[in-house]
PDB file of C-alpha atoms and ligand atoms in Angstrom:
ATOM      1  CA  UNK A 226      -3.215 -36.616  72.498  1.00  0.00           C
ATOM      2  CA  UNK A 227      -0.427 -38.033  70.300  1.00  0.00           C
ATOM      3  CA  UNK A 228      -2.203 -36.560  67.278  1.00  0.00           C
ATOM      4  CA  UNK A 229      -2.686 -33.187  68.828  1.00  0.00           C
ATOM      5  CA  UNK A 230       1.051 -32.835  69.412  1.00  0.00           C
ATOM      6  CA  UNK A 231       1.844 -33.953  66.228  1.00  0.00           C
ATOM      7  CA  UNK A 232      -0.463 -31.163  64.514  1.00  0.00           C
ATOM      8  CA  UNK A 233       1.234 -28.502  66.870  1.00  0.00           C
ATOM      9  CA  UNK A 234       4.603 -29.423  65.964  1.00  0.00           C
ATOM     10  CA  UNK A 235       3.424 -29.290  62.106  1.00  0.00           C
ATOM     11  CA  UNK A 236       1.935 -25.996  62.634  1.00  0.00           C
ATOM     12  CA  UNK A 237       5.060 -24.563  64.220  1.00  0.00           C
ATOM     13  CA  UNK A 238       7.043 -25.788  61.500  1.00  0.00           C
ATOM     14  CA  UNK A 239       5.097 -24.225  58.974  1.00  0.00           C
ATOM     15  CA  UNK A 240       5.365 -21.022  60.849  1.00  0.00           C
ATOM     16  CA  UNK A 241       9.206 -21.569  60.847  1.00  0.00           C
ATOM     17  CA  UNK A 242       9.244 -21.963  57.015  1.00  0.00           C
ATOM     18  CA  UNK A 243       6.830 -19.035  56.486  1.00  0.00           C
ATOM     19  CA  UNK A 244       9.246 -16.908  58.736  1.00  0.00           C
ATOM     20  CA  UNK A 245      12.190 -18.164  56.763  1.00  0.00           C
ATOM     21  CA  UNK A 246      10.732 -16.948  53.394  1.00  0.00           C
ATOM     22  CA  UNK A 247       9.959 -13.528  54.641  1.00  0.00           C
ATOM     23  CA  UNK A 248      13.646 -13.324  56.015  1.00  0.00           C
ATOM     24  CA  UNK A 249      14.764 -14.318  52.641  1.00  0.00           C
ATOM     25  CA  UNK A 250      12.847 -11.559  51.165  1.00  0.00           C
ATOM     26  CA  UNK A 251      14.230  -8.970  53.597  1.00  0.00           C
ATOM     27  CA  UNK A 252      17.924 -10.110  53.247  1.00  0.00           C
ATOM     28  CA  UNK A 253      17.399  -9.999  49.431  1.00  0.00           C
ATOM     29  CA  UNK A 254      16.409  -6.339  49.796  1.00  0.00           C
ATOM     30  CA  UNK A 255      19.470  -5.770  51.973  1.00  0.00           C
ATOM     31  CA  UNK A 256      21.675  -7.450  49.210  1.00  0.00           C
ATOM     32  CA  UNK A 257      20.158  -5.009  46.571  1.00  0.00           C
ATOM     33  CA  UNK A 258      20.475  -1.987  48.874  1.00  0.00           C
ATOM     34  CA  UNK A 259      24.204  -2.634  49.201  1.00  0.00           C
ATOM     35  CA  UNK A 260      24.775  -3.536  45.613  1.00  0.00           C
ATOM     36  CA  UNK A 261      22.880  -0.191  44.650  1.00  0.00           C
ATOM     37  CA  UNK A 262      24.929   1.650  46.922  1.00  0.00           C
ATOM     38  CA  UNK A 263      28.267   0.198  45.818  1.00  0.00           C
ATOM     39  CA  UNK A 264      27.494   0.478  42.149  1.00  0.00           C
ATOM     40  CA  UNK A 265      26.046   4.071  42.100  1.00  0.00           C
ATOM     41  CA  UNK A 266      29.517   5.598  42.195  1.00  0.00           C
ATOM     42  CA  UNK A 267      31.388   3.508  39.665  1.00  0.00           C
ATOM     43  CA  UNK A 268      28.490   3.849  37.384  1.00  0.00           C
ATOM     44  CA  UNK A 269      28.394   7.584  37.442  1.00  0.00           C
ATOM     45  CA  UNK A 270      32.176   7.596  36.984  1.00  0.00           C
ATOM     46  CA  UNK A 271      31.998   5.791  33.846  1.00  0.00           C
ATOM     47  CA  UNK A 272      29.715   8.120  32.624  1.00  0.00           C
ATOM     48  CA  UNK A 273      31.674  11.160  33.299  1.00  0.00           C
ATOM     49  CA  UNK A 274      34.619   9.391  31.674  1.00  0.00           C
ATOM     50  CA  UNK A 275      32.296   9.090  28.634  1.00  0.00           C
ATOM     51  CA  UNK A 276      31.662  12.974  28.588  1.00  0.00           C
ATOM     52  CA  UNK A 277      35.401  13.715  29.041  1.00  0.00           C
ATOM     53  CA  UNK A 278      36.438  11.508  25.821  1.00  0.00           C
ATOM     54  CA  UNK A 279      33.496  13.118  24.178  1.00  0.00           C
ATOM     55  CA  UNK A 280      34.815  16.630  24.996  1.00  0.00           C
ATOM     56  CA  UNK A 281      38.638  15.814  24.160  1.00  0.00           C
ATOM     57  CA  UNK A 282      37.524  14.283  20.778  1.00  0.00           C
ATOM     58  CA  UNK A 283      35.586  17.182  19.932  1.00  0.00           C
ATOM     59  CA  UNK A 284      38.335  19.706  20.872  1.00  0.00           C
ATOM     60  CA  UNK A 285      40.621  17.515  18.642  1.00  0.00           C
ATOM     61  CA  UNK A 286      37.954  17.776  15.949  1.00  0.00           C
ATOM     62  CA  UNK A 287      38.191  13.986  15.903  1.00  0.00           C
ATOM     63  CA  UNK A 288      35.312  12.426  13.960  1.00  0.00           C
ATOM     64  CA  UNK A 289      34.493   8.717  13.839  1.00  0.00           C
ATOM     65  CA  UNK A 290      31.031   7.344  13.503  1.00  0.00           C
ATOM     66  CA  UNK A 291      31.995   3.834  15.236  1.00  0.00           C
ATOM     67  CA  UNK A 292      33.546   5.622  18.130  1.00  0.00           C
ATOM     68  CA  UNK A 293      30.582   8.021  18.571  1.00  0.00           C
ATOM     69  CA  UNK A 294      28.116   5.117  18.328  1.00  0.00           C
ATOM     70  CA  UNK A 295      30.097   3.094  20.912  1.00  0.00           C
ATOM     71  CA  UNK A 296      30.333   5.934  23.419  1.00  0.00           C
ATOM     72  CA  UNK A 297      26.544   6.488  23.133  1.00  0.00           C
ATOM     73  CA  UNK A 298      26.160   2.624  23.733  1.00  0.00           C
ATOM     74  CA  UNK A 299      28.287   2.784  26.907  1.00  0.00           C
ATOM     75  CA  UNK A 300      26.037   5.805  28.068  1.00  0.00           C
ATOM     76  CA  UNK A 301      22.742   4.069  27.502  1.00  0.00           C
ATOM     77  CA  UNK A 302      23.998   0.637  28.977  1.00  0.00           C
ATOM     78  CA  UNK A 303      25.155   2.301  32.273  1.00  0.00           C
ATOM     79  CA  UNK A 304      21.930   4.115  32.376  1.00  0.00           C
ATOM     80  CA  UNK A 305      20.095   0.782  31.728  1.00  0.00           C
ATOM     81  CA  UNK A 306      22.226  -0.709  34.633  1.00  0.00           C
ATOM     82  CA  UNK A 307      21.443   2.100  37.128  1.00  0.00           C
ATOM     83  CA  UNK A 308      17.648   1.909  36.135  1.00  0.00           C
ATOM     84  CA  UNK A 309      17.700  -1.788  36.879  1.00  0.00           C
ATOM     85  CA  UNK A 310      19.481  -1.561  40.225  1.00  0.00           C
ATOM     86  CA  UNK A 311      16.643   1.046  41.275  1.00  0.00           C
ATOM     87  CA  UNK A 312      13.960  -1.318  40.052  1.00  0.00           C
ATOM     88  CA  UNK A 313      15.196  -4.203  41.971  1.00  0.00           C
ATOM     89  CA  UNK A 314      15.777  -2.109  45.079  1.00  0.00           C
ATOM     90  CA  UNK A 315      12.301  -0.642  44.968  1.00  0.00           C
ATOM     91  CA  UNK A 316      10.870  -4.311  44.589  1.00  0.00           C
ATOM     92  CA  UNK A 317      12.441  -5.483  47.744  1.00  0.00           C
ATOM     93  CA  UNK A 318      11.796  -2.351  49.550  1.00  0.00           C
ATOM     94  CA  UNK A 319      10.062  -3.064  52.938  1.00  0.00           C
ATOM     95  CA  UNK A 320       8.464   0.154  53.303  1.00  0.00           C
ATOM     96  CA  UNK A 321       5.070  -0.327  52.317  1.00  0.00           C
ATOM     97  CA  UNK A 322       3.348   2.686  50.778  1.00  0.00           C
ATOM     98  CA  UNK A 323      -0.262   3.177  50.320  1.00  0.00           C
ATOM     99  CA  UNK A 324      -0.183   5.160  47.114  1.00  0.00           C
ATOM    100  CA  UNK A 325      -1.824   5.990  43.893  1.00  0.00           C
ATOM    101  CA  UNK A 326      -0.075   4.530  40.741  1.00  0.00           C
ATOM    102  CA  UNK A 327      -0.854   3.308  37.335  1.00  0.00           C
ATOM    103  CA  UNK A 328      -1.505  -0.534  36.811  1.00  0.00           C
ATOM    104  CA  UNK A 329      -0.246  -0.106  33.285  1.00  0.00           C
ATOM    105  CA  UNK A 330       3.039   1.253  34.467  1.00  0.00           C
ATOM    106  CA  UNK A 331       3.378  -1.357  37.274  1.00  0.00           C
ATOM    107  CA  UNK A 332       2.986  -4.080  34.721  1.00  0.00           C
ATOM    108  CA  UNK A 333       5.560  -2.503  32.583  1.00  0.00           C
ATOM    109  CA  UNK A 334       7.857  -2.363  35.420  1.00  0.00           C
ATOM    110  CA  UNK A 335       7.179  -6.033  36.266  1.00  0.00           C
ATOM    111  CA  UNK A 336       7.894  -7.214  32.641  1.00  0.00           C
ATOM    112  CA  UNK A 337      11.286  -5.209  32.947  1.00  0.00           C
ATOM    113  CA  UNK A 338      12.144  -7.235  36.079  1.00  0.00           C
ATOM    114  CA  UNK A 339      11.854 -10.650  34.444  1.00  0.00           C
ATOM    115  CA  UNK A 340      12.991  -9.244  30.893  1.00  0.00           C
ATOM    116  CA  UNK A 341      16.488 -10.988  31.017  1.00  0.00           C
ATOM    117  CA  UNK A 342      15.711 -14.557  32.041  1.00  0.00           C
ATOM    118  CA  UNK A 343      12.578 -14.391  29.659  1.00  0.00           C
ATOM    119  CA  UNK A 344      14.780 -13.222  26.706  1.00  0.00           C
ATOM    120  CA  UNK A 345      17.223 -16.021  27.568  1.00  0.00           C
ATOM    121  CA  UNK A 346      14.197 -18.516  27.198  1.00  0.00           C
ATOM    122  CA  UNK A 347      12.643 -16.771  24.167  1.00  0.00           C
ATOM    123  CA  UNK A 348       9.505 -16.104  25.940  1.00  0.00           C
ATOM    124  CA  UNK A 349       7.281 -13.462  24.361  1.00  0.00           C
ATOM    125  CA  UNK A 350       5.213 -11.332  26.397  1.00  0.00           C
ATOM    126  CA  UNK A 351       2.242  -9.739  24.562  1.00  0.00           C
ATOM    127  CA  UNK A 352       1.465  -6.779  26.625  1.00  0.00           C
ATOM    128  CA  UNK A 353      -2.236  -5.524  25.365  1.00  0.00           C
ATOM    129  CA  UNK A 354      -2.624  -2.731  27.903  1.00  0.00           C
ATOM    130  CA  UNK A 355      -3.144   0.589  25.953  1.00  0.00           C
ATOM    131  CA  UNK A 356      -4.717   2.757  28.546  1.00  0.00           C
ATOM    132  CA  UNK A 357      -3.891   4.197  31.812  1.00  0.00           C
ATOM    133  CA  UNK A 358      -5.494   2.717  34.896  1.00  0.00           C
ATOM    134  CA  UNK A 359      -5.258   4.607  38.058  1.00  0.00           C
ATOM    135  CA  UNK A 360      -5.217   2.615  41.298  1.00  0.00           C
ATOM    136  CA  UNK A 361      -4.603   3.289  44.978  1.00  0.00           C
ATOM    137  CA  UNK A 362      -2.964   0.423  46.773  1.00  0.00           C
ATOM    138  CA  UNK A 363       0.598  -1.155  47.696  1.00  0.00           C
ATOM    139  CA  UNK A 364       2.559  -0.981  44.440  1.00  0.00           C
ATOM    140  CA  UNK A 365       5.531  -3.207  45.437  1.00  0.00           C
ATOM    141  CA  UNK A 366       3.177  -6.076  46.753  1.00  0.00           C
ATOM    142  CA  UNK A 367       1.282  -6.037  43.690  1.00  0.00           C
ATOM    143  CA  UNK A 368       4.406  -5.975  41.624  1.00  0.00           C
ATOM    144  CA  UNK A 369       5.436  -9.196  43.709  1.00  0.00           C
ATOM    145  CA  UNK A 370       2.317 -10.874  42.735  1.00  0.00           C
ATOM    146  CA  UNK A 371       2.835 -10.139  38.858  1.00  0.00           C
ATOM    147  CA  UNK A 372       6.361 -11.182  38.924  1.00  0.00           C
ATOM    148  CA  UNK A 373       5.115 -14.443  40.748  1.00  0.00           C
ATOM    149  CA  UNK A 374       2.640 -15.251  38.034  1.00  0.00           C
ATOM    150  CA  UNK A 375       5.222 -14.351  35.244  1.00  0.00           C
ATOM    151  CA  UNK A 376       7.882 -16.709  36.789  1.00  0.00           C
ATOM    152  CA  UNK A 377       5.395 -19.447  37.165  1.00  0.00           C
ATOM    153  CA  UNK A 378       4.573 -19.355  33.530  1.00  0.00           C
ATOM    154  CA  UNK A 379       8.181 -19.377  32.836  1.00  0.00           C
ATOM    155  CA  UNK A 380       8.888 -22.365  34.898  1.00  0.00           C
ATOM    156  CA  UNK A 381       5.814 -24.217  33.154  1.00  0.00           C
ATOM    157  CA  UNK A 382       7.164 -23.287  29.739  1.00  0.00           C
ATOM    158  CA  UNK A 383      10.559 -24.558  30.550  1.00  0.00           C
ATOM    159  CA  UNK A 384       9.633 -27.910  32.276  1.00  0.00           C
ATOM    160  CA  UNK A 385       7.191 -28.559  29.372  1.00  0.00           C
ATOM    161  CA  UNK A 386       9.529 -27.556  26.553  1.00  0.00           C
ATOM    162  CA  UNK A 387       6.827 -25.329  24.975  1.00  0.00           C
ATOM    163  CA  UNK A 388       8.094 -24.601  21.450  1.00  0.00           C
ATOM    164  CA  UNK A 389       6.587 -21.080  21.065  1.00  0.00           C
ATOM    165  CA  UNK A 390       6.180 -19.906  24.730  1.00  0.00           C
ATOM    166  CA  UNK A 391       4.087 -16.748  25.006  1.00  0.00           C
ATOM    167  CA  UNK A 392       2.210 -14.715  27.808  1.00  0.00           C
ATOM    168  CA  UNK A 393      -0.552 -12.365  27.024  1.00  0.00           C
ATOM    169  CA  UNK A 394      -1.368  -9.649  29.535  1.00  0.00           C
ATOM    170  CA  UNK A 395      -4.609  -7.593  29.597  1.00  0.00           C
ATOM    171  CA  UNK A 396      -6.804  -5.471  31.869  1.00  0.00           C
ATOM    172  CA  UNK A 397     -10.590  -5.078  31.591  1.00  0.00           C
ATOM    173  CA  UNK A 398     -12.859  -3.189  33.616  1.00  0.00           C
ATOM    174  CA  UNK A 399     -16.065  -5.050  34.654  1.00  0.00           C
ATOM    175  CA  UNK A 400     -18.481  -3.553  37.021  1.00  0.00           C
ATOM    176  CA  UNK A 401     -16.271  -1.437  39.157  1.00  0.00           C
ATOM    177  CA  UNK A 402     -13.428  -3.960  39.039  1.00  0.00           C
ATOM    178  CA  UNK A 403     -10.138  -4.141  37.307  1.00  0.00           C
ATOM    179  CA  UNK A 404      -9.519  -7.509  35.896  1.00  0.00           C
ATOM    180  CA  UNK A 405      -5.785  -8.031  34.990  1.00  0.00           C
ATOM    181  CA  UNK A 406      -5.429 -11.206  33.254  1.00  0.00           C
ATOM    182  CA  UNK A 407      -2.181 -12.931  32.758  1.00  0.00           C
ATOM    183  CA  UNK A 408      -2.431 -15.880  30.207  1.00  0.00           C
ATOM    184  CA  UNK A 409       0.137 -18.384  29.107  1.00  0.00           C
ATOM    185  CA  UNK A 410       0.187 -21.266  26.637  1.00  0.00           C
ATOM    186  CA  UNK A 411       1.970 -23.666  28.730  1.00  0.00           C
ATOM    187  CA  UNK A 412      -0.899 -26.191  28.369  1.00  0.00           C
ATOM    188  CA  UNK A 413      -2.535 -25.376  32.000  1.00  0.00           C
ATOM    189  CA  UNK A 414      -2.989 -26.974  35.153  1.00  0.00           C
ATOM    190  CA  UNK A 415      -4.073 -30.342  35.569  1.00  0.00           C
ATOM    191  CA  UNK A 416      -7.606 -30.998  37.072  1.00  0.00           C
ATOM    192  CA  UNK A 417      -6.501 -32.888  39.845  1.00  0.00           C
ATOM    193  CA  UNK A 418      -4.284 -30.235  41.272  1.00  0.00           C
ATOM    194  CA  UNK A 419      -5.848 -27.054  40.236  1.00  0.00           C
ATOM    195  CA  UNK A 420      -8.044 -26.564  43.491  1.00  0.00           C
ATOM    196  CA  UNK A 421      -4.628 -27.044  45.555  1.00  0.00           C
ATOM    197  CA  UNK A 422      -2.173 -24.704  43.825  1.00  0.00           C
ATOM    198  CA  UNK A 423      -3.011 -21.663  46.392  1.00  0.00           C
ATOM    199  CA  UNK A 424      -2.356 -23.915  49.287  1.00  0.00           C
ATOM    200  CA  UNK A 425       0.832 -23.194  51.179  1.00  0.00           C
ATOM    201  CA  UNK A 426       3.773 -25.494  50.283  1.00  0.00           C
ATOM    202  CA  UNK A 427       2.058 -27.048  47.444  1.00  0.00           C
ATOM    203  CA  UNK A 428       4.432 -27.437  44.576  1.00  0.00           C
ATOM    204  CA  UNK A 429       4.956 -29.915  41.682  1.00  0.00           C
ATOM    205  CA  UNK A 430       8.420 -28.801  41.347  1.00  0.00           C
ATOM    206  CA  UNK A 431      11.729 -30.136  42.973  1.00  0.00           C
ATOM    207  CA  UNK A 432      12.347 -29.039  46.432  1.00  0.00           C
ATOM    208  CA  UNK A 433      15.426 -27.118  45.324  1.00  0.00           C
ATOM    209  CA  UNK A 434      13.339 -25.239  42.767  1.00  0.00           C
ATOM    210  CA  UNK A 435       9.953 -24.524  44.396  1.00  0.00           C
ATOM    211  CA  UNK A 436       8.572 -23.739  47.974  1.00  0.00           C
ATOM    212  CA  UNK A 437       4.981 -23.857  46.869  1.00  0.00           C
ATOM    213  CA  UNK A 438       4.455 -20.288  48.696  1.00  0.00           C
ATOM    214  CA  UNK A 439       4.373 -18.261  45.713  1.00  0.00           C
ATOM    215  CA  UNK A 440       0.790 -18.387  44.991  1.00  0.00           C
ATOM    216  CA  UNK A 441      -0.106 -18.723  48.345  1.00  0.00           C
ATOM    217  CA  UNK A 442       1.640 -15.487  49.512  1.00  0.00           C
ATOM    218  CA  UNK A 443       0.114 -13.980  46.261  1.00  0.00           C
ATOM    219  CA  UNK A 444      -3.474 -14.694  46.955  1.00  0.00           C
ATOM    220  CA  UNK A 445      -2.938 -13.374  50.597  1.00  0.00           C
ATOM    221  CA  UNK A 446      -1.403 -10.087  49.334  1.00  0.00           C
ATOM    222  CA  UNK A 447      -4.289  -9.723  46.760  1.00  0.00           C
ATOM    223  CA  UNK A 448      -7.154 -10.524  49.174  1.00  0.00           C
ATOM    224  CA  UNK A 449      -5.816  -9.074  52.515  1.00  0.00           C
ATOM    225  CA  UNK A 450      -3.841  -6.041  51.559  1.00  0.00           C
ATOM    226  CA  UNK A 451      -5.969  -5.102  48.452  1.00  0.00           C
ATOM    227  CA  UNK A 452      -9.225  -6.689  49.031  1.00  0.00           C
ATOM    228  CA  UNK A 453      -9.317  -8.302  45.647  1.00  0.00           C
ATOM    229  CA  UNK A 454      -9.287 -11.807  44.437  1.00  0.00           C
ATOM    230  CA  UNK A 455      -6.873 -13.997  42.496  1.00  0.00           C
ATOM    231  CA  UNK A 456      -8.324 -16.491  40.356  1.00  0.00           C
ATOM    232  CA  UNK A 457      -7.263 -19.024  37.719  1.00  0.00           C
ATOM    233  CA  UNK A 458      -8.853 -20.790  34.930  1.00  0.00           C
ATOM    234  CA  UNK A 459      -7.606 -23.066  32.052  1.00  0.00           C
ATOM    235  CA  UNK A 460      -7.871 -22.199  28.550  1.00  0.00           C
ATOM    236  CA  UNK A 461      -7.245 -24.120  25.293  1.00  0.00           C
ATOM    237  CA  UNK A 462      -3.620 -23.269  25.437  1.00  0.00           C
ATOM    238  CA  UNK A 463      -2.707 -22.992  28.944  1.00  0.00           C
ATOM    239  CA  UNK A 464      -3.451 -21.247  32.394  1.00  0.00           C
ATOM    240  CA  UNK A 465      -5.076 -17.829  32.968  1.00  0.00           C
ATOM    241  CA  UNK A 466      -4.531 -16.044  36.343  1.00  0.00           C
ATOM    242  CA  UNK A 467      -6.741 -13.013  37.145  1.00  0.00           C
ATOM    243  CA  UNK A 468      -5.923 -10.318  39.658  1.00  0.00           C
ATOM    244  CA  UNK A 469      -9.233  -8.807  40.554  1.00  0.00           C
ATOM    245  CA  UNK A 470      -9.157  -5.421  42.258  1.00  0.00           C
ATOM    246  CA  UNK A 471     -11.688  -2.800  43.049  1.00  0.00           C
ATOM    247  CA  UNK A 472     -11.323   0.459  40.870  1.00  0.00           C
ATOM    248  CA  UNK A 473     -10.735   3.471  43.031  1.00  0.00           C
ATOM    249  CA  UNK A 474     -13.677   5.046  44.478  1.00  0.00           C
ATOM    250  CA  UNK A 475     -14.069   8.494  43.523  1.00  0.00           C
ATOM    251  CA  UNK A 476     -16.617   9.491  46.032  1.00  0.00           C
TER     252      UNK A 476
HETATM  253  N1  ATP B 128       1.081 -20.958  34.719  1.00  0.00           N
HETATM  254  C1  ATP B 128       1.214 -22.114  35.382  1.00  0.00           C
HETATM  255  N2  ATP B 128       1.122 -23.153  34.467  1.00  0.00           N
HETATM  256  C2  ATP B 128       1.150 -24.489  35.008  1.00  0.00           C
HETATM  257  N3  ATP B 128       1.266 -24.897  36.355  1.00  0.00           N
HETATM  258  C3  ATP B 128       1.170 -23.811  37.149  1.00  0.00           C
HETATM  259  C4  ATP B 128       1.314 -22.293  36.497  1.00  0.00           C
HETATM  260  N4  ATP B 128       1.435 -21.414  37.737  1.00  0.00           N
HETATM  261  C5  ATP B 128       1.597 -22.360  38.774  1.00  0.00           C
HETATM  262  N5  ATP B 128       1.392 -23.737  38.420  1.00  0.00           N
HETATM  263  C6  ATP B 128       1.566 -24.928  39.462  1.00  0.00           C
HETATM  264  O1  ATP B 128       1.023 -24.378  40.732  1.00  0.00           O
HETATM  265  C7  ATP B 128       2.012 -24.815  41.696  1.00  0.00           C
HETATM  266  C8  ATP B 128       2.197 -23.869  42.683  1.00  0.00           C
HETATM  267  O2  ATP B 128       2.860 -22.549  42.129  1.00  0.00           O
HETATM  268  P1  ATP B 128       3.598 -21.674  43.352  1.00  0.00           P
HETATM  269  O3  ATP B 128       3.995 -20.421  42.766  1.00  0.00           O
HETATM  270  O4  ATP B 128       2.498 -21.330  44.537  1.00  0.00           O
HETATM  271  O5  ATP B 128       4.643 -22.602  43.995  1.00  0.00           O
HETATM  272  P2  ATP B 128       6.163 -22.846  43.015  1.00  0.00           P
HETATM  273  O6  ATP B 128       6.042 -22.223  41.809  1.00  0.00           O
HETATM  274  O7  ATP B 128       6.037 -24.549  42.908  1.00  0.00           O
HETATM  275  O8  ATP B 128       7.136 -22.664  44.042  1.00  0.00           O
HETATM  276  P3  ATP B 128       7.752 -21.142  44.511  1.00  0.00           P
HETATM  277  O9  ATP B 128       6.913 -20.742  45.778  1.00  0.00           O
HETATM  278  O10 ATP B 128       8.982 -21.243  44.734  1.00  0.00           O
HETATM  279  O11 ATP B 128       7.164 -20.190  43.455  1.00  0.00           O
HETATM  280  C9  ATP B 128       3.306 -24.928  40.856  1.00  0.00           C
HETATM  281  O12 ATP B 128       4.213 -25.911  41.564  1.00  0.00           O
HETATM  282  C10 ATP B 128       2.658 -25.453  39.520  1.00  0.00           C
HETATM  283  O13 ATP B 128       2.405 -26.900  39.500  1.00  0.00           O
HETATM  284 MG1   MG B 129       5.920 -20.128  41.700  1.00  0.00          MG
END
């Protein structure tokens, strides 16, 4: 009897944690929405100021290559900022859309999301995808999975102090399936834990750094929303994660 109560309490605690994670995702989305809203106006104002300066200089026949270069730089930086905001906003978007998109483009977008922290940690990403791969599914959810995998590799690079951290990304088509591989050189996952990494709350990280839900939720997304598989293998250099999805039926 006691045991049963204990396990019920445990279950409801797990549910709470899961709800907490989901709510966290939703509130992050709301924060992004607000920032996007607040920044849109000043960003476009900066851009129009640049245009005015440009015009005035033109009228006065003022020519200076450094000033011209810097004005272009301001323009491209503000563009970059508004693109970034849009990307993050889309990432946290709760409206699930079942749509056709290109896997190669989604991977590029995912790389873009982590670009900042990866650059700061000297992590190289070798994206070997040269073709367009059409897919019908939930774009944002799949992007979430890719970002989780990239961030896990990043955490492994940092904690293991890997000298030349590198991630290779590839897509192969094997009998009506896309095999998206994300491989790192962070020394891999120990045999004792490799069967547990997809379990909820399994983490080797400190409490403040990992919830252990990343791979669990990713597997759920791939298997339940996309009817695919999420697999892992160790290589000589590190870990390889495979997102396996059915290619679109054209029938
Ligand atoms: N690329 C990798 N290299 C080495 N170990 C990994 C890699 N990816 C995952 N792991 C191991 O799997 C565990 C579970 O990963 P998961 O993403 O589910 O949780 P987490 O990263 O610990 O926390 P969070 O839920 O906050 O992401 C990690 O704690 C780590 O030990
Ligand atoms: Mg993780």
